[in-house]
Amino acid sequence: MSRLWRVLSVLARLPAWEWSTNLHPAIGPPWPSSPIERKQFLSKAMSGTKIEWQNGKFVVPQHPIIPFIEGDGIGPDIWRAARNVFDEAVHQTFGEERRVVWSEILAGEKAYAETGEWLPEATLDAIREYRCAIKGPLTTPVGGGIRSLNVSLRQLLDLYACVRPVRWFTGVPSPVHSPEKLDVVIFRENLEDVYAGIEYQAGSPEARKLQSFLVDELSANVRPDSAFGIKPMSAYNSKRLIAKAIRFALTRGRDSVTLVHKGNIMKFTEGAFRDWGYELAAEEFAEHTISEAATWEGASAAGKVVIKDRIADAMFQQVLLRPNEYSVIATPNLNGDYLSDACAAQVGGLGMAPGANMGDGVALFEATHGTAPKYAGQDKVNPTSVILSGVMMFEELGWPEVAEAIIAGIEGAIAEKTVTYDLARQMDGAREVSCSGFAEAIVKHLPQRATA
Ligand code: NAP
């Protein structure tokens, strides 16, 4: 018992995020009652190891430490449900061999209540250090000078790619007649364009100064009562986003990358995005890619990723009318924002859409919807968005078996029409279950581990 006490004293001096998940009675599994079980529990909690980044890949130990932010509003409900699915799927797949050591980090309302800060520096440090984290939705604090926490996380951690796969699961209600034809992965630039946040209110000194500069120095025709939003787009950030999309297509066996832009109107920003994309493909991926234009002239695309481009407005038609012609999409920030939600609507809405914010060697997986405050604490909403974000995470970490098991679990639950309210209200004969009930249904349908 005295040894246990010594371990506890050491833990008490560690930063909260290093141990809280495994020991916090409200978050972690129950604190065992017998001393022997407690010892085993503690040694398990301390057995995690950091994920490393080598040669452009995550190097993942058997017991990786993965920080999580449970999020505000419905966040705790969906996180609890998702964590149950993740742990069961890892266990069903790998038995005792592998296990995720979850470790809570704070952001949003919980962070503010406990530390007086919405986004503590320790949270950013933990994500940098442990490289891979997962989060629920965060409230955007209302008030002067406070930025969206999600935007801050992306900017401060240099997470330059927002990755959103959109696919349909059999049985999910959809407003289109062939939702199975849509299976795209959208790579949306995550730091620039409207996310750069350079905006001036009409009549402000900044707006007046800018208006004078544009009229006097650049002979532009701009009304004096104008407001301004500036949309910077750099070759550097556009190219590294497009490179990530092309690498993804190559490693996941996807046949095309489509650059979606509004270059017919914004030639030097959106148009440049398209040009930089073709340039990059020719310079860095010449052996493995081919432009669509070259295929029109008779060149063979066999074994290569076809690089094509579409104007954004036309693309909204394309994903409805000919979705199976698109596989990976790379796009500037604002187009990607619209397009990913429009695509998600075809496959069941935001509750079914996962996302990840990725940089080089750091990734933050997240539910794409908000905190839905009216449902907070009701154990009601659909946890699939954050569960599918976990699927993306396990794929990225090189545990695809776990990802496949979870997908099979989701498919099984939906096939027997055991679903949360959002899907149940659109499905005939559905059995409506709670958020945690849906997680249990997924667990019930996980493929059982073959025992020797
Ligand atoms: P929201 O939280 O996404 O909720 C809008 C509606 O979407 C809900 O009322 C619900 O529709 C549906 N919904 C959302 N999540 C669902 C789920 N898991 N299962 C089923 N249905 C779901 O959007 P909001 O009300 O505009 O935003 C609320 C807060 O979230 C704001 O503070 C916003 O800044 C923040 N936000 C955060 C993120 C993020 O952290 N990534 C993203 C967006 C917004 P029904 O009412 O039809 O049931």
Coordinates of C-alpha atoms and ligand atoms in Angstrom, one line a residue:
M1 CA 0.0 0.0 0.0
S2 CA 2.9 2.4 0.8
R3 CA 4.3 1.8 -2.7
L4 CA 1.0 2.6 -4.2
W5 CA 0.9 5.8 -2.2
R6 CA 4.4 6.7 -3.5
V7 CA 3.2 6.2 -7.1
L8 CA 0.2 8.4 -6.4
S9 CA 2.3 11.2 -5.0
V10 CA 4.5 11.2 -8.1
L11 CA 1.3 11.3 -10.3
A12 CA 0.0 14.2 -8.3
R13 CA 3.0 16.2 -9.4
L14 CA 2.6 15.5 -13.1
P15 CA 0.7 17.9 -15.3
A16 CA -3.0 17.0 -15.2
W17 CA -3.1 15.9 -18.9
E18 CA -0.5 13.2 -18.3
W19 CA -2.7 11.1 -16.1
S20 CA -6.1 12.5 -15.5
T21 CA -8.0 10.3 -17.9
N22 CA -6.9 7.2 -16.2
L23 CA -7.4 8.3 -12.7
H24 CA -10.2 11.0 -12.8
P25 CA -13.2 9.2 -11.5
A26 CA -15.6 11.2 -13.7
I27 CA -13.8 10.5 -16.9
G28 CA -11.7 7.3 -16.6
P29 CA -12.8 3.8 -15.8
P30 CA -13.9 3.2 -12.2
W31 CA -11.2 3.2 -9.6
P32 CA -10.8 -0.5 -8.6
S33 CA -11.6 -1.4 -5.0
S34 CA -8.9 -4.0 -4.3
P35 CA -5.2 -3.0 -3.7
I36 CA -3.9 -5.5 -6.3
E37 CA -6.3 -4.3 -8.9
R38 CA -5.4 -0.8 -8.1
K39 CA -1.7 -1.6 -8.7
Q40 CA -2.4 -3.3 -12.0
F41 CA -4.6 -0.3 -13.0
L42 CA -1.8 2.2 -12.2
S43 CA 0.9 0.3 -14.0
K44 CA -1.4 0.1 -17.0
A45 CA -2.1 3.8 -16.9
M46 CA 1.6 4.5 -16.8
S47 CA 2.4 2.1 -19.6
G48 CA 1.7 4.4 -22.5
T49 CA 4.4 5.6 -24.9
K50 CA 4.6 8.6 -27.2
I51 CA 3.9 8.4 -30.9
E52 CA 6.9 9.6 -32.9
W53 CA 7.3 11.0 -36.4
Q54 CA 10.0 9.6 -38.6
N55 CA 10.5 9.9 -42.4
G56 CA 7.1 11.5 -42.9
K57 CA 5.2 8.8 -41.0
F58 CA 3.8 8.3 -37.5
V59 CA 5.7 5.6 -35.6
V60 CA 3.2 4.1 -33.2
P61 CA 4.0 2.0 -30.1
Q62 CA 1.8 -0.8 -28.9
H63 CA 0.3 1.5 -26.2
P64 CA 0.3 5.0 -27.7
I65 CA -0.7 7.9 -25.4
I66 CA -3.4 9.9 -27.3
P67 CA -4.6 13.1 -25.7
F68 CA -8.3 14.0 -26.1
I69 CA -10.4 17.1 -25.7
E70 CA -14.0 16.0 -24.8
G71 CA -15.5 19.3 -26.0
D72 CA -18.4 21.4 -24.9
G73 CA -22.2 20.9 -25.1
I74 CA -22.8 17.4 -26.5
G75 CA -19.0 16.8 -26.5
P76 CA -18.9 14.7 -23.3
D77 CA -21.8 12.5 -24.5
I78 CA -20.3 11.8 -27.9
W79 CA -16.8 11.4 -26.5
R80 CA -17.9 8.8 -23.9
A81 CA -19.7 6.8 -26.6
A82 CA -16.8 7.0 -29.0
R83 CA -14.2 6.0 -26.5
N84 CA -16.2 2.9 -25.6
V85 CA -16.3 2.0 -29.3
F86 CA -12.5 2.7 -29.8
D87 CA -11.4 0.7 -26.8
E88 CA -13.7 -2.3 -27.7
A89 CA -12.5 -2.2 -31.3
V90 CA -8.9 -2.2 -30.3
H91 CA -9.5 -5.0 -27.8
Q92 CA -11.5 -7.1 -30.3
T93 CA -8.7 -6.6 -32.9
F94 CA -5.5 -6.9 -30.9
G95 CA -6.6 -8.4 -27.5
E96 CA -4.1 -7.4 -24.8
E97 CA -1.3 -6.7 -27.3
R98 CA -2.3 -3.1 -28.0
R99 CA -4.2 -0.5 -26.2
V100 CA -4.7 3.3 -26.4
V101 CA -3.8 5.2 -23.3
W102 CA -6.2 8.1 -23.4
S103 CA -5.1 11.3 -21.7
E104 CA -7.4 14.3 -21.2
I105 CA -6.3 17.8 -22.2
L106 CA -8.4 20.8 -21.6
A107 CA -9.9 23.4 -24.0
G108 CA -13.1 25.3 -24.2
E109 CA -15.6 25.8 -21.3
K110 CA -14.0 23.1 -19.1
A111 CA -10.6 24.7 -19.5
Y112 CA -12.0 28.1 -18.8
A113 CA -13.7 26.8 -15.6
E114 CA -10.5 25.0 -14.4
T115 CA -7.8 27.4 -15.5
G116 CA -9.3 30.7 -16.5
E117 CA -8.1 30.2 -20.1
W118 CA -10.0 28.9 -23.1
L119 CA -7.0 27.3 -24.7
P120 CA -4.2 26.7 -22.2
E121 CA -0.6 26.6 -23.5
A122 CA -0.3 23.1 -21.9
T123 CA -2.9 21.8 -24.3
L124 CA -1.0 23.0 -27.3
D125 CA 2.2 21.6 -25.9
A126 CA 0.6 18.2 -25.3
I127 CA -0.7 18.0 -28.9
R128 CA 2.7 19.0 -30.2
E129 CA 4.5 16.5 -27.9
Y130 CA 2.1 13.5 -28.4
R131 CA 1.5 14.3 -32.1
C132 CA -1.9 12.9 -32.5
A133 CA -5.1 14.0 -30.6
I134 CA -8.8 13.8 -31.0
K135 CA -11.5 16.4 -30.0
G136 CA -15.2 17.0 -29.6
P137 CA -16.8 20.3 -30.6
L138 CA -15.9 23.5 -28.9
T139 CA -18.0 26.5 -28.2
T140 CA -16.8 29.7 -29.9
P141 CA -16.7 32.1 -26.9
V142 CA -18.7 35.2 -27.6
G143 CA -17.0 38.5 -26.8
G144 CA -14.6 41.0 -28.2
G145 CA -11.1 39.8 -29.2
I146 CA -11.7 36.0 -28.6
R147 CA -11.1 34.0 -31.8
S148 CA -12.7 30.7 -32.6
L149 CA -10.8 28.0 -30.6
N150 CA -10.9 25.7 -33.6
V151 CA -9.3 28.3 -35.8
S152 CA -6.7 29.0 -33.1
L153 CA -5.9 25.3 -32.8
R154 CA -5.4 25.0 -36.5
Q155 CA -3.3 28.2 -36.8
L156 CA -1.1 27.7 -33.7
L157 CA -0.3 24.0 -34.5
D158 CA 0.2 24.7 -38.2
L159 CA -2.5 22.2 -39.2
Y160 CA -2.6 23.3 -42.8
A161 CA -4.9 20.6 -44.2
C162 CA -8.5 20.0 -43.1
V163 CA -9.3 16.5 -44.3
R164 CA -12.9 15.4 -44.7
P165 CA -13.8 12.0 -46.1
V166 CA -17.5 11.8 -47.2
R167 CA -19.0 8.4 -47.9
W168 CA -22.4 6.8 -47.5
F169 CA -23.3 3.9 -45.2
T170 CA -26.0 1.5 -46.5
G171 CA -29.3 2.3 -45.0
V172 CA -28.6 6.0 -44.0
P173 CA -31.4 8.2 -45.2
S174 CA -30.3 10.5 -48.0
P175 CA -32.0 13.2 -50.2
V176 CA -30.4 11.8 -53.4
H177 CA -31.3 8.6 -55.2
S178 CA -27.7 7.1 -55.5
P179 CA -25.8 8.3 -52.4
E180 CA -23.5 5.3 -52.7
K181 CA -21.9 7.0 -55.7
L182 CA -20.3 9.7 -53.5
D183 CA -17.0 8.6 -52.0
V184 CA -14.7 11.6 -51.8
V185 CA -12.0 12.8 -49.5
I186 CA -11.8 16.6 -49.4
F187 CA -8.5 18.3 -48.6
R188 CA -9.3 21.9 -47.6
E189 CA -6.6 24.5 -47.1
N190 CA -6.9 25.3 -43.4
L191 CA -4.8 28.5 -42.6
E192 CA -5.4 31.1 -45.3
D193 CA -8.1 32.5 -47.5
V194 CA -11.0 33.7 -45.3
Y195 CA -9.5 31.8 -42.3
A196 CA -6.6 34.4 -42.3
G197 CA -9.2 36.7 -40.7
I198 CA -8.1 39.9 -42.3
E199 CA -11.3 41.9 -42.2
Y200 CA -12.1 45.6 -41.6
Q201 CA -15.5 47.1 -40.6
A202 CA -16.9 49.7 -42.9
G203 CA -16.1 53.2 -41.6
S204 CA -13.3 52.0 -39.4
P205 CA -9.9 53.8 -39.6
E206 CA -8.4 50.7 -41.1
A207 CA -11.1 50.5 -43.8
R208 CA -10.8 54.2 -44.6
K209 CA -6.9 53.8 -44.8
L210 CA -7.2 50.8 -47.1
Q211 CA -9.8 52.5 -49.3
S212 CA -7.6 55.5 -49.7
F213 CA -4.6 53.3 -50.5
L214 CA -6.5 51.3 -53.1
V215 CA -8.0 54.4 -54.8
D216 CA -4.9 56.7 -54.6
E217 CA -2.1 54.2 -55.1
L218 CA -3.6 51.5 -57.1
S219 CA -6.3 53.4 -59.0
A220 CA -9.0 50.9 -57.9
N221 CA -12.7 51.9 -57.9
V222 CA -13.8 51.3 -54.3
R223 CA -16.7 53.1 -52.6
P224 CA -15.7 55.0 -49.4
D225 CA -18.4 53.2 -47.3
S226 CA -16.9 49.7 -48.1
A227 CA -16.0 47.0 -45.6
F228 CA -13.0 44.8 -46.5
G229 CA -12.1 41.1 -46.3
I230 CA -8.7 40.2 -47.6
K231 CA -8.0 36.7 -48.9
P232 CA -4.3 35.9 -48.9
M233 CA -3.3 32.6 -50.6
S234 CA 0.3 31.6 -50.8
A235 CA 2.1 29.2 -53.1
Y236 CA 3.7 27.6 -50.0
N237 CA 0.5 26.7 -48.2
S238 CA -1.5 25.8 -51.4
K239 CA 1.3 23.6 -52.6
R240 CA 1.8 21.7 -49.4
L241 CA -2.0 21.1 -49.1
I242 CA -2.1 19.8 -52.7
A243 CA 1.0 17.6 -52.1
K244 CA -0.8 16.0 -49.1
A245 CA -3.8 15.3 -51.3
I246 CA -1.8 13.8 -54.0
R247 CA 0.2 11.7 -51.6
F248 CA -3.0 10.5 -50.0
A249 CA -4.4 9.5 -53.4
L250 CA -1.2 7.6 -54.2
T251 CA -1.0 5.7 -50.9
R252 CA -4.8 4.9 -50.7
G253 CA -5.1 3.8 -54.4
R254 CA -7.4 6.7 -55.4
D255 CA -7.5 7.5 -59.1
S256 CA -7.8 11.3 -59.2
V257 CA -7.2 14.6 -57.5
T258 CA -9.5 17.5 -58.5
L259 CA -8.5 21.1 -57.8
V260 CA -11.6 23.1 -57.0
H261 CA -11.3 26.8 -57.5
K262 CA -13.0 30.0 -58.6
G263 CA -10.1 31.0 -60.9
N264 CA -12.4 32.4 -63.6
I265 CA -13.1 35.3 -61.3
M266 CA -10.3 35.5 -58.8
K267 CA -7.4 34.8 -61.2
F268 CA -4.5 35.6 -58.9
T269 CA -5.7 33.7 -55.8
E270 CA -8.1 30.9 -56.8
G271 CA -6.6 30.7 -60.3
A272 CA -3.1 30.6 -58.9
F273 CA -4.2 27.7 -56.6
R274 CA -5.1 25.7 -59.8
D275 CA -1.8 26.7 -61.5
W276 CA 0.3 25.8 -58.4
G277 CA -1.5 22.5 -58.3
Y278 CA -0.6 21.5 -61.8
E279 CA 2.9 22.9 -61.4
L280 CA 3.5 20.9 -58.2
A281 CA 2.2 17.7 -59.8
A282 CA 4.5 18.1 -62.7
E283 CA 7.5 19.0 -60.6
E284 CA 7.2 16.5 -57.7
F285 CA 4.9 13.7 -58.8
A286 CA 5.6 13.6 -62.6
E287 CA 6.1 9.8 -62.6
H288 CA 2.8 9.1 -60.7
T289 CA 0.4 11.7 -62.0
I290 CA -1.0 12.8 -65.3
S291 CA -3.1 15.9 -66.1
E292 CA -6.7 15.3 -67.4
A293 CA -5.8 17.5 -70.4
A294 CA -3.0 15.0 -71.4
T295 CA -5.6 12.1 -71.3
W296 CA -7.8 14.1 -73.7
E297 CA -4.9 14.1 -76.1
G298 CA -4.6 10.3 -75.9
A299 CA -2.1 9.8 -73.1
S300 CA -2.8 6.7 -70.9
A301 CA -3.8 7.3 -67.3
A302 CA -3.1 3.6 -66.4
G303 CA -1.6 3.3 -62.9
K304 CA -1.5 7.1 -62.5
V305 CA -3.5 9.6 -60.5
V306 CA -5.3 12.0 -62.8
I307 CA -5.0 15.7 -61.8
K308 CA -8.0 17.7 -63.0
D309 CA -9.7 21.0 -62.0
R310 CA -13.2 22.3 -61.8
I311 CA -14.6 25.7 -61.1
A312 CA -16.3 25.7 -57.7
D313 CA -19.9 26.4 -58.8
A314 CA -19.8 23.7 -61.5
M315 CA -18.3 21.3 -58.9
F316 CA -21.5 21.7 -56.7
Q317 CA -23.4 20.3 -59.7
Q318 CA -20.9 17.6 -60.4
V319 CA -21.0 16.1 -56.9
L320 CA -24.7 15.8 -57.3
L321 CA -24.9 14.7 -60.9
R322 CA -21.7 12.7 -61.5
P323 CA -20.2 12.0 -58.0
N324 CA -18.4 8.9 -59.0
E325 CA -16.0 10.9 -61.2
Y326 CA -14.4 12.4 -58.1
S327 CA -12.2 10.8 -55.6
V328 CA -9.8 13.2 -53.8
I329 CA -10.6 16.9 -53.9
A330 CA -8.1 19.7 -53.0
T331 CA -9.5 23.2 -52.5
P332 CA -8.9 26.6 -50.9
N333 CA -10.5 27.3 -47.6
L334 CA -13.9 28.8 -48.3
N335 CA -14.8 26.5 -51.3
G336 CA -13.9 23.5 -49.1
D337 CA -16.1 24.7 -46.3
Y338 CA -19.2 24.9 -48.5
L339 CA -18.4 21.8 -50.5
S340 CA -17.7 19.5 -47.5
D341 CA -21.1 20.3 -45.9
A342 CA -22.9 20.0 -49.2
C343 CA -21.4 16.6 -49.7
A344 CA -22.1 15.6 -46.1
A345 CA -25.8 16.4 -46.7
Q346 CA -25.9 13.7 -49.3
V347 CA -24.8 11.0 -46.9
G348 CA -26.8 11.7 -43.8
G349 CA -25.7 15.2 -42.6
L350 CA -23.1 16.5 -40.3
G351 CA -23.7 13.9 -37.6
M352 CA -22.1 11.4 -40.1
A353 CA -19.2 13.5 -41.2
P354 CA -15.7 13.1 -39.7
G355 CA -12.7 15.4 -40.0
A356 CA -9.0 15.9 -39.3
N357 CA -6.8 18.9 -39.1
M358 CA -3.4 17.8 -40.2
G359 CA 0.1 19.2 -40.4
D360 CA 3.4 17.5 -40.8
G361 CA 3.8 15.2 -37.8
V362 CA 0.8 16.6 -35.9
A363 CA -2.8 15.7 -36.4
L364 CA -6.0 16.7 -34.6
F365 CA -9.0 14.5 -35.4
E366 CA -12.5 16.0 -34.7
A367 CA -16.2 15.9 -35.0
T368 CA -17.2 18.3 -37.7
H369 CA -20.5 19.5 -36.2
G370 CA -20.8 22.0 -33.4
T371 CA -21.7 21.7 -29.7
A372 CA -25.5 21.5 -30.3
P373 CA -26.1 23.0 -26.8
K374 CA -29.8 22.3 -26.7
Y375 CA -29.0 18.5 -26.5
A376 CA -26.1 18.8 -24.0
G377 CA -26.1 16.1 -21.4
Q378 CA -29.1 14.3 -22.8
D379 CA -27.2 11.3 -24.2
K380 CA -29.2 11.8 -27.3
V381 CA -27.2 12.9 -30.4
N382 CA -25.4 10.9 -33.0
P383 CA -21.8 10.1 -32.0
T384 CA -20.8 8.9 -35.5
S385 CA -18.9 12.0 -36.6
V386 CA -16.4 11.7 -33.8
I387 CA -16.3 7.8 -34.1
L388 CA -15.5 8.2 -37.8
S389 CA -12.8 10.7 -36.9
G390 CA -11.3 7.9 -34.8
V391 CA -11.5 5.7 -37.9
M392 CA -9.4 8.3 -39.7
M393 CA -7.0 8.4 -36.8
F394 CA -6.5 4.6 -36.7
E395 CA -6.0 4.5 -40.4
E396 CA -3.4 7.3 -40.1
L397 CA -1.7 5.5 -37.3
G398 CA -1.3 2.3 -39.2
W399 CA -4.0 0.3 -37.3
P400 CA -6.4 -0.1 -40.3
E401 CA -7.8 -3.4 -38.8
V402 CA -9.3 -1.3 -36.0
A403 CA -10.7 1.2 -38.5
E404 CA -12.3 -1.6 -40.5
A405 CA -13.7 -3.2 -37.4
I406 CA -15.4 0.1 -36.4
I407 CA -16.8 0.6 -39.9
A408 CA -18.2 -3.0 -39.8
G409 CA -19.8 -2.1 -36.4
I410 CA -21.4 1.1 -37.7
E411 CA -22.7 -0.8 -40.8
G412 CA -24.1 -3.5 -38.6
A413 CA -25.9 -1.1 -36.3
I414 CA -27.4 0.9 -39.2
A415 CA -28.4 -2.2 -41.1
E416 CA -30.5 -3.4 -38.2
K417 CA -32.0 0.2 -38.0
T418 CA -30.7 0.8 -34.5
V419 CA -30.0 4.5 -34.8
T420 CA -30.0 7.9 -33.0
Y421 CA -32.9 10.4 -33.3
D422 CA -31.5 12.3 -36.3
L423 CA -31.5 9.2 -38.5
A424 CA -34.5 7.5 -36.9
R425 CA -36.8 10.5 -37.8
Q426 CA -36.0 9.8 -41.5
M427 CA -36.1 6.0 -41.5
D428 CA -39.1 3.8 -41.6
G429 CA -39.2 1.1 -38.9
A430 CA -36.1 2.4 -37.1
R431 CA -35.4 1.7 -33.4
E432 CA -34.3 5.0 -31.8
V433 CA -31.6 4.6 -29.3
S434 CA -29.5 7.1 -27.2
C435 CA -26.0 8.2 -28.0
S436 CA -24.5 5.6 -25.7
G437 CA -27.1 3.0 -26.9
F438 CA -25.8 3.6 -30.5
A439 CA -22.2 3.0 -29.4
E440 CA -23.4 -0.2 -27.7
A441 CA -25.0 -1.3 -31.0
I442 CA -21.8 -0.6 -32.8
V443 CA -19.8 -2.6 -30.3
K444 CA -22.3 -5.5 -30.6
H445 CA -21.5 -5.6 -34.4
L446 CA -17.7 -5.4 -34.1
P447 CA -16.2 -8.4 -35.8
Q448 CA -15.3 -10.9 -33.0
R449 CA -11.7 -11.6 -32.6
A450 CA -10.7 -15.1 -33.6
T451 CA -9.2 -16.9 -30.6
A452 CA -6.5 -19.5 -31.1
Ligands
NAP1 P1 -24.3 22.6 -34.3 O1 -23.8 22.6 -32.9 O2 -23.5 21.8 -35.3 O3 -25.8 22.2 -34.3 C1 -26.8 22.4 -35.3 C2 -27.7 21.3 -35.4 O4 -27.1 20.2 -36.1 C3 -28.2 20.7 -34.1 O5 -29.3 21.4 -33.6 C4 -28.7 19.3 -34.7 O6 -29.9 19.4 -35.5 C5 -27.6 19.0 -35.7 N1 -26.5 18.2 -35.0 C6 -25.3 18.7 -34.7 N2 -24.5 17.7 -34.2 C7 -25.3 16.6 -34.2 C8 -25.1 15.2 -33.9 N3 -23.9 14.8 -33.3 N4 -26.1 14.4 -34.0 C9 -27.2 14.8 -34.6 N5 -27.5 16.0 -35.0 C10 -26.5 16.9 -34.8 O7 -24.3 24.1 -34.9 P2 -24.5 25.5 -34.1 O8 -25.8 25.4 -33.3 O9 -24.5 26.5 -35.2 O10 -23.3 25.8 -33.2 C11 -23.2 25.6 -31.8 C12 -21.8 25.9 -31.3 O11 -20.9 25.0 -31.8 C13 -21.3 27.4 -31.6 O12 -20.6 27.9 -30.5 C14 -20.3 27.1 -32.7 O13 -19.3 28.1 -32.7 C15 -19.8 25.8 -32.3 N6 -19.2 25.0 -33.5 C16 -18.1 24.3 -33.2 C17 -17.5 23.5 -34.2 C18 -16.3 22.7 -33.9 O14 -15.9 22.6 -32.7 N7 -15.6 22.1 -34.8 C19 -18.1 23.4 -35.5 C20 -19.3 24.2 -35.7 C21 -19.8 25.0 -34.7 P3 -31.4 19.3 -35.0 O15 -31.7 20.5 -34.2 O16 -32.1 19.3 -36.3 O17 -31.6 18.0 -34.3

